[in-house]
PDB file of C-alpha atoms in Angstrom:
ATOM      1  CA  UNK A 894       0.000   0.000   0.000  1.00  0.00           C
ATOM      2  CA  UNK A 895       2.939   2.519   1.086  1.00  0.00           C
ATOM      3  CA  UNK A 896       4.875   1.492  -2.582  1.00  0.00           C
ATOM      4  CA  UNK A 897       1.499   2.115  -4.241  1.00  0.00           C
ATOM      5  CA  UNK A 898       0.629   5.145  -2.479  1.00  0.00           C
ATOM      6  CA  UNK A 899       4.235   7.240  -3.492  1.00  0.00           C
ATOM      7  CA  UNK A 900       3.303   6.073  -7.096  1.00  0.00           C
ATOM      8  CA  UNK A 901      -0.069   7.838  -6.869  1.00  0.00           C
ATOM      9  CA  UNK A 902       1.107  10.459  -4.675  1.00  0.00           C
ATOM     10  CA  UNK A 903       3.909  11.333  -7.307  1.00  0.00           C
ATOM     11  CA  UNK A 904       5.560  13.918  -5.459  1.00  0.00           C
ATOM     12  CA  UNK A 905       2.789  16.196  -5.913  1.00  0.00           C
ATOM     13  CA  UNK A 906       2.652  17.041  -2.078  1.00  0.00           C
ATOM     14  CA  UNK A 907       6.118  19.027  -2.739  1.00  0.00           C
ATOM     15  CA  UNK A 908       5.646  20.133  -6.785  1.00  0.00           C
ATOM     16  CA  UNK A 909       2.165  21.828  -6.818  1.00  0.00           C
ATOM     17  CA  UNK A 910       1.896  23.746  -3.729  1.00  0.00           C
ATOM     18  CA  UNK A 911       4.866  25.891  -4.843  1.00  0.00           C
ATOM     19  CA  UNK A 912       3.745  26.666  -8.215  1.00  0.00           C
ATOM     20  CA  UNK A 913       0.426  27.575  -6.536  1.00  0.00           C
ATOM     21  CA  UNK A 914       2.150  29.798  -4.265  1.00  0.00           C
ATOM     22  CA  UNK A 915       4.144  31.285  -7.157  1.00  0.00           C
ATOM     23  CA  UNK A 916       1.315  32.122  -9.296  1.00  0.00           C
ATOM     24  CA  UNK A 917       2.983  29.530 -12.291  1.00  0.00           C
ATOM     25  CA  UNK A 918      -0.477  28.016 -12.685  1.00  0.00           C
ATOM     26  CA  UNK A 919      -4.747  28.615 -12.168  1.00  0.00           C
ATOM     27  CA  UNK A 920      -5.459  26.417  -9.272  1.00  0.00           C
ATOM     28  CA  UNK A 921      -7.941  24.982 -11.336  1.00  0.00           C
ATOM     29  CA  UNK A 922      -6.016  24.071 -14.119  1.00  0.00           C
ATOM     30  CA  UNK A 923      -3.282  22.172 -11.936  1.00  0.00           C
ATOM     31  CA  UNK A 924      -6.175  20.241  -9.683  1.00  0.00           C
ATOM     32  CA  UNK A 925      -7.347  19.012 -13.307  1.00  0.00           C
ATOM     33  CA  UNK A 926      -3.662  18.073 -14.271  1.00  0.00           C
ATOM     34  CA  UNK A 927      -3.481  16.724 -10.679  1.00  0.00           C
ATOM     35  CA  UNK A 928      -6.258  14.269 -11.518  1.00  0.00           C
ATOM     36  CA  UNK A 929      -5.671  13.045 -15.030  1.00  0.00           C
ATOM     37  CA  UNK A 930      -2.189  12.329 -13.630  1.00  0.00           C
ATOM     38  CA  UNK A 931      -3.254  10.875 -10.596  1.00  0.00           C
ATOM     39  CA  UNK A 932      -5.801   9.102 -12.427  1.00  0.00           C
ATOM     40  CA  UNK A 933      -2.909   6.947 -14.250  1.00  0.00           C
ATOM     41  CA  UNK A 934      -0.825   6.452 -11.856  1.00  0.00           C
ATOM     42  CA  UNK A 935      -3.688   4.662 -10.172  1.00  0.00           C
ATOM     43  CA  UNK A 936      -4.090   2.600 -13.754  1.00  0.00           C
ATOM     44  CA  UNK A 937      -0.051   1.991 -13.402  1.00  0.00           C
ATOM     45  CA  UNK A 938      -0.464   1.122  -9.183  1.00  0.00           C
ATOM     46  CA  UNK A 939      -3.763  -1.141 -10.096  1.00  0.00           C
ATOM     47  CA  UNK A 940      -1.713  -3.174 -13.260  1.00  0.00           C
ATOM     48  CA  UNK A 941       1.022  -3.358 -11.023  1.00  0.00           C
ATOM     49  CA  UNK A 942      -1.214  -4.831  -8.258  1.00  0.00           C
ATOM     50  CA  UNK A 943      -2.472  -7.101 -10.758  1.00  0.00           C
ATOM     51  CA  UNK A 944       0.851  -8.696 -11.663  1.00  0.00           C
ATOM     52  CA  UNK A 945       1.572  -9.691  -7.991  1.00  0.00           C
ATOM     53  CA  UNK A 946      -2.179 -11.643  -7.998  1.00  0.00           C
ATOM     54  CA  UNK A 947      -0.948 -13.266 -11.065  1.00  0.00           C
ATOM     55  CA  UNK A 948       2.659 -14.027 -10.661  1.00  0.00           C
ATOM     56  CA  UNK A 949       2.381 -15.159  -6.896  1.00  0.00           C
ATOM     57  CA  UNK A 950      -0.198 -17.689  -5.000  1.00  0.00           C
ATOM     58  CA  UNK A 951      -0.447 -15.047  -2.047  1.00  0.00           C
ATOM     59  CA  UNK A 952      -3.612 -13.802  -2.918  1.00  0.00           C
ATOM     60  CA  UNK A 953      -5.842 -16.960  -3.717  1.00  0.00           C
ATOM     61  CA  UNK A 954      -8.483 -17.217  -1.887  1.00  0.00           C
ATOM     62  CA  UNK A 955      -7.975 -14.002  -0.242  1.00  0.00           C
ATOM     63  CA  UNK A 956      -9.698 -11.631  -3.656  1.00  0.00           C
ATOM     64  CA  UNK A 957     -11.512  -9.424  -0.759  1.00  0.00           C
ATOM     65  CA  UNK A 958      -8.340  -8.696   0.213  1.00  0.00           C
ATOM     66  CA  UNK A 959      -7.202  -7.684  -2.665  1.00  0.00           C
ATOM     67  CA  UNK A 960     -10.005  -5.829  -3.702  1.00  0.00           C
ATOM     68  CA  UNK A 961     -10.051  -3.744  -0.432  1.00  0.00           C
ATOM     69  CA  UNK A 962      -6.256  -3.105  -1.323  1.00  0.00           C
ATOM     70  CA  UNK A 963      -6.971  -1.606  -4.492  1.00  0.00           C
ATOM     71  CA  UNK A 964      -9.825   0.308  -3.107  1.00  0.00           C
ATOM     72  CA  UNK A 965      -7.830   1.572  -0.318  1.00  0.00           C
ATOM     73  CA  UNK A 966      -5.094   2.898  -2.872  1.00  0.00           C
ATOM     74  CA  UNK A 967      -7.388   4.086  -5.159  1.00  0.00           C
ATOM     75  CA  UNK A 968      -9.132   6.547  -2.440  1.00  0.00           C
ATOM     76  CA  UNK A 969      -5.519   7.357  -0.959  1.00  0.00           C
ATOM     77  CA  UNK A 970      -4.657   8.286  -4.813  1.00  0.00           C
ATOM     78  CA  UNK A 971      -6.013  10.931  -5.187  1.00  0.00           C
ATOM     79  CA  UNK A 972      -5.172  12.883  -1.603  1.00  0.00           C
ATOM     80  CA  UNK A 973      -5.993  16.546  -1.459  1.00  0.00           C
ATOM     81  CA  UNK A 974      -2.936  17.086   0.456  1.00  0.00           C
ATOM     82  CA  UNK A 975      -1.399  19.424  -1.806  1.00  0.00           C
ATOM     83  CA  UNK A 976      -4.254  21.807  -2.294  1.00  0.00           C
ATOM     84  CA  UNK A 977      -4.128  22.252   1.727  1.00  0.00           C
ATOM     85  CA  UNK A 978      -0.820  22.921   1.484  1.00  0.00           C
ATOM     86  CA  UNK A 979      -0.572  25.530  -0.657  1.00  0.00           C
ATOM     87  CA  UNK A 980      -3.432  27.240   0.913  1.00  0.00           C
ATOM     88  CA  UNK A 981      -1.742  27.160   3.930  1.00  0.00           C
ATOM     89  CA  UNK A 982      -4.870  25.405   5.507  1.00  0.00           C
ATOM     90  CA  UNK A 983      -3.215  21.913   6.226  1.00  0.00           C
ATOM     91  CA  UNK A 984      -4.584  22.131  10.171  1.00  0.00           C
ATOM     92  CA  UNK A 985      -7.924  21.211   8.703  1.00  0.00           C
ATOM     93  CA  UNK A 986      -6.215  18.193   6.422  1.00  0.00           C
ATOM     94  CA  UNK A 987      -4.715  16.873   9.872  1.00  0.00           C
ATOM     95  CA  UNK A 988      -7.855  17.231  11.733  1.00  0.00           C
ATOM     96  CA  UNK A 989      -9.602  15.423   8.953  1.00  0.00           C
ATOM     97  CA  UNK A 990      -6.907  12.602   8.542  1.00  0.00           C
ATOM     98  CA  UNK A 991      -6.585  12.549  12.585  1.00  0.00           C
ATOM     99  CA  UNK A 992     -10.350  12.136  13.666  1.00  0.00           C
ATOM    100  CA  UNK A 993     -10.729   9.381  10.416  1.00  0.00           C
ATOM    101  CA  UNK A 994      -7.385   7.373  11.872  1.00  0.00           C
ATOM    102  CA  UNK A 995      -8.642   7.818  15.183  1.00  0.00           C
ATOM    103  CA  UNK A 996     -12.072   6.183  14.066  1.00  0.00           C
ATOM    104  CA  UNK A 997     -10.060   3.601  12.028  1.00  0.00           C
ATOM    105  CA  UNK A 998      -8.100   2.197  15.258  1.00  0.00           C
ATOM    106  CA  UNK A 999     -11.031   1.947  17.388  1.00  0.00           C
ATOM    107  CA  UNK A1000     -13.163   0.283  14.528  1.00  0.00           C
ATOM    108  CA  UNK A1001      -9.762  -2.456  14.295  1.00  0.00           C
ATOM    109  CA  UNK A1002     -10.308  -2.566  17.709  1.00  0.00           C
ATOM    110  CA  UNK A1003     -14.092  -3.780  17.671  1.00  0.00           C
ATOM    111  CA  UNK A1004     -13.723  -5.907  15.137  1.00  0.00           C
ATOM    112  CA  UNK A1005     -10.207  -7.363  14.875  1.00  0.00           C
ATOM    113  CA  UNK A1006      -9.944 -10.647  17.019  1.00  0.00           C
ATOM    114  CA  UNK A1007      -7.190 -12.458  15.839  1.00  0.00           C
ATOM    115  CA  UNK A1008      -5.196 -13.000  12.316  1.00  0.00           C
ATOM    116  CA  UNK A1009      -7.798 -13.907  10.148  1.00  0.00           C
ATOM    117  CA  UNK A1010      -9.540 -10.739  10.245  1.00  0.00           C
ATOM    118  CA  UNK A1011      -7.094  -9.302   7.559  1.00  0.00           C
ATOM    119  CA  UNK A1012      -9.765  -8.634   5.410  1.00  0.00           C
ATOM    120  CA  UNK A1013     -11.586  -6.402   8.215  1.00  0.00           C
ATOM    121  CA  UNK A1014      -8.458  -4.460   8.563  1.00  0.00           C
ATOM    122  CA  UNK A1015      -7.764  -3.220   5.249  1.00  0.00           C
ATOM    123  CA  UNK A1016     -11.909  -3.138   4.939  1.00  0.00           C
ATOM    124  CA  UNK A1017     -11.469  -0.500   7.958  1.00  0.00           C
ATOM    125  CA  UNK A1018      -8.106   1.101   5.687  1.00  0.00           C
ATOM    126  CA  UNK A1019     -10.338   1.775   2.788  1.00  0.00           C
ATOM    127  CA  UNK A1020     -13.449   3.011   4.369  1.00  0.00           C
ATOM    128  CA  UNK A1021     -11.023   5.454   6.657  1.00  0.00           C
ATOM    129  CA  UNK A1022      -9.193   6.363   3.065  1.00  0.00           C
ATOM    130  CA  UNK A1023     -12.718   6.764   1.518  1.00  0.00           C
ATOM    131  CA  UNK A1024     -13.998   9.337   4.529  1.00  0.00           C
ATOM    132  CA  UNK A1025     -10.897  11.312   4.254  1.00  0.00           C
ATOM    133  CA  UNK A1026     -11.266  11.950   0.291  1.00  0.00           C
ATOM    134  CA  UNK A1027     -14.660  12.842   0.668  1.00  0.00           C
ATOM    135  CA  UNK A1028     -14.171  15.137   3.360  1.00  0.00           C
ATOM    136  CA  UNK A1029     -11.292  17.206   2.197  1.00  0.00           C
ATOM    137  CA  UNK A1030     -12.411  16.779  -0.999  1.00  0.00           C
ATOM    138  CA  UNK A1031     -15.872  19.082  -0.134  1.00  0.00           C
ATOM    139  CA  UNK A1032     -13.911  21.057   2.040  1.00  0.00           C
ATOM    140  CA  UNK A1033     -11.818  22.389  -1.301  1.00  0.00           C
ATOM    141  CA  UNK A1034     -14.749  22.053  -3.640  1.00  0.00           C
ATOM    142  CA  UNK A1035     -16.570  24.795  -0.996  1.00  0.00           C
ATOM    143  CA  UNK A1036     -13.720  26.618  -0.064  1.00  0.00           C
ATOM    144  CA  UNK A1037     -12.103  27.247  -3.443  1.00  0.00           C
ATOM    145  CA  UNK A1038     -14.723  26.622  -5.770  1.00  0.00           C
ATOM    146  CA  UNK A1039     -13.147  24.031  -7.508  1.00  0.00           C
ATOM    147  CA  UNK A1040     -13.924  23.557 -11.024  1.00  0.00           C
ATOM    148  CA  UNK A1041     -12.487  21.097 -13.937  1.00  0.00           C
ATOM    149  CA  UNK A1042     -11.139  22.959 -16.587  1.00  0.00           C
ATOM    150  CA  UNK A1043     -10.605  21.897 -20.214  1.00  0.00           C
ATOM    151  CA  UNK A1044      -6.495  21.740 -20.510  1.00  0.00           C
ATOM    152  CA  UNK A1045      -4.367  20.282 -23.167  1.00  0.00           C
ATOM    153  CA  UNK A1046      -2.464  16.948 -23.011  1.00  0.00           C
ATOM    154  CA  UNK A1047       1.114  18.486 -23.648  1.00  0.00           C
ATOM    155  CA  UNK A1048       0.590  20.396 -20.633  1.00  0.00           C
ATOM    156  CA  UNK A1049      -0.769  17.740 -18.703  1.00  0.00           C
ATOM    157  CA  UNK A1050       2.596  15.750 -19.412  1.00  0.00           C
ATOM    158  CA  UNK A1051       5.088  18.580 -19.303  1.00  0.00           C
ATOM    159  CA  UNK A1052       3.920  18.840 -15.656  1.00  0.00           C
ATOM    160  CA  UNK A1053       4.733  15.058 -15.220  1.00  0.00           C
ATOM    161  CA  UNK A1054       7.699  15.744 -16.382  1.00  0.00           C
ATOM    162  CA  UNK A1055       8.740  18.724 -14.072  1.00  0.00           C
ATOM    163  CA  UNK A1056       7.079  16.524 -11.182  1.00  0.00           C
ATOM    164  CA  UNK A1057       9.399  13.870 -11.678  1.00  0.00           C
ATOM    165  CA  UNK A1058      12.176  14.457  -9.407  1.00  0.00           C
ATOM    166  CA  UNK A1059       9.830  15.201  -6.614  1.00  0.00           C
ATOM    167  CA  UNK A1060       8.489  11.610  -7.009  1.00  0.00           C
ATOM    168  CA  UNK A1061      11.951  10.308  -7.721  1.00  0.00           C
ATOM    169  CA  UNK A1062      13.205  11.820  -4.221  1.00  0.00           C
ATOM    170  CA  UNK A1063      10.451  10.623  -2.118  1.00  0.00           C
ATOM    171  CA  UNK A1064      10.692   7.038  -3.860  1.00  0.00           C
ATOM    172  CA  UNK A1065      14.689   7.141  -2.970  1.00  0.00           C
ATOM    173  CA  UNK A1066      13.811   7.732   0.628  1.00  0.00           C
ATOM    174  CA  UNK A1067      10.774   5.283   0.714  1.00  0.00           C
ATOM    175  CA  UNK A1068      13.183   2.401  -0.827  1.00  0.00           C
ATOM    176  CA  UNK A1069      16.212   3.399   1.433  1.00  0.00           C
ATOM    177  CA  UNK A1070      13.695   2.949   4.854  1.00  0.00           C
ATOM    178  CA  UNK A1071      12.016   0.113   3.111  1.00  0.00           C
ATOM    179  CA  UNK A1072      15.437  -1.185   2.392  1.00  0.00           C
ATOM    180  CA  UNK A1073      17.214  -0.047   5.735  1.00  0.00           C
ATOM    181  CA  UNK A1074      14.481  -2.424   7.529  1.00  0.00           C
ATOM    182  CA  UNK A1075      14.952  -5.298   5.873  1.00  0.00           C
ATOM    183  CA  UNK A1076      18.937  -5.780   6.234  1.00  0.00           C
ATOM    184  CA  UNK A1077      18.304  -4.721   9.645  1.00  0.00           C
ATOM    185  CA  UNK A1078      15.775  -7.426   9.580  1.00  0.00           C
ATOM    186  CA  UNK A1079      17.829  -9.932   8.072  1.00  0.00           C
ATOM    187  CA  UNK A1080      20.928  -9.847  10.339  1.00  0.00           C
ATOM    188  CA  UNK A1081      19.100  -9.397  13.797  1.00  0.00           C
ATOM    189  CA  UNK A1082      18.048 -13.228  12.582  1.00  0.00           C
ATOM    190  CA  UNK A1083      14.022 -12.893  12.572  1.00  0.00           C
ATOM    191  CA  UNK A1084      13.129 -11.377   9.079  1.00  0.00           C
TER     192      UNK A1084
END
């Protein structure tokens, strides 16, 4: 989910707040970009997602799991993080993503008994992920009168293309952690 999540995300929490707050672009016309380009990354994250049902055996019998797993990515995908950010309003993003966690761990709490409830738990992960994109989402539909906006396809990929290193550093990082935990893993002799 975390792997899938940077994909989507795409380093848009760092690229699109400052050319908001620089006046490079109509707030409108990047949240379209935003959305076309989120919108494939989810394609990429899903196909992706896909391939590891295929190519492994981890997953049979267990299709609600994987289901919830793509729903829970494909609500996280398209995060309004950004847009809080470079309205310097992200207090109401963490109150939004705080009371829906908070919700999240006691609902885990209810329901969760033992191992098999895996299903439950990344049921809880997607409704949470769900309530969070709907909520912000109004919030930024009423507060800034969000509107799509017809744009051109060059454009749409020449952003990409500037986003790119932003996604590129926060992938580095992600793999180095990921990466950092599993030699760490691997010598203390439980991995």
């Amino acid at each position: 989910i975390t792997f899938m999540m940077i994909i989507t995300d795409y380093g848009f929490e760092l690229y699109a707040p400052g050319k908001i707050i620089k006046n490079e672009i109509d707030v409108d016309v990047i949240f379209t970009h935003v959305l076309i380009i989120k919108s494939a990354l989810f394609i990429i994250s899903a196909a992706f997602i896909l391939m590891i049902f295929i190519s492994t055996k981890y997953y049979i019998g267990r299709l609600d799991i994987l289901t919830w797993l793509v729903l829970a990515v494909f609500f996280n995908s398209f995060s309004m993080l950004w847009l809080f950010q470079a309205n310097e309003v992200i207090y109401v993003y963490s109150r939004i993503t705080v009371v829906t966690k908070l919700i999240a761990v006691g609902l885990i709490y209810l329901f969760v008994k033992s191992s098999n409830d895996l299903n439950i738990v990344f049921a809880i992960i997607c409704i949470t992920n769900a309530a969070t994109l709907i909520i912000s989402f109004a919030f930024c539909k009423n507060r800034f009168q969000l509107k799509f906006v017809r744009i051109k396809l060059h454009e749409t990929l020449t952003l990409a293309k500037e986003a790119f290193e932003y996604f590129a550093s926060r992938l580095g990082v992600s793999i180095y952690s990921a990466l950092g935990g599993f030699v760490i893993g691997a010598f203390s002799g439980s991995l």
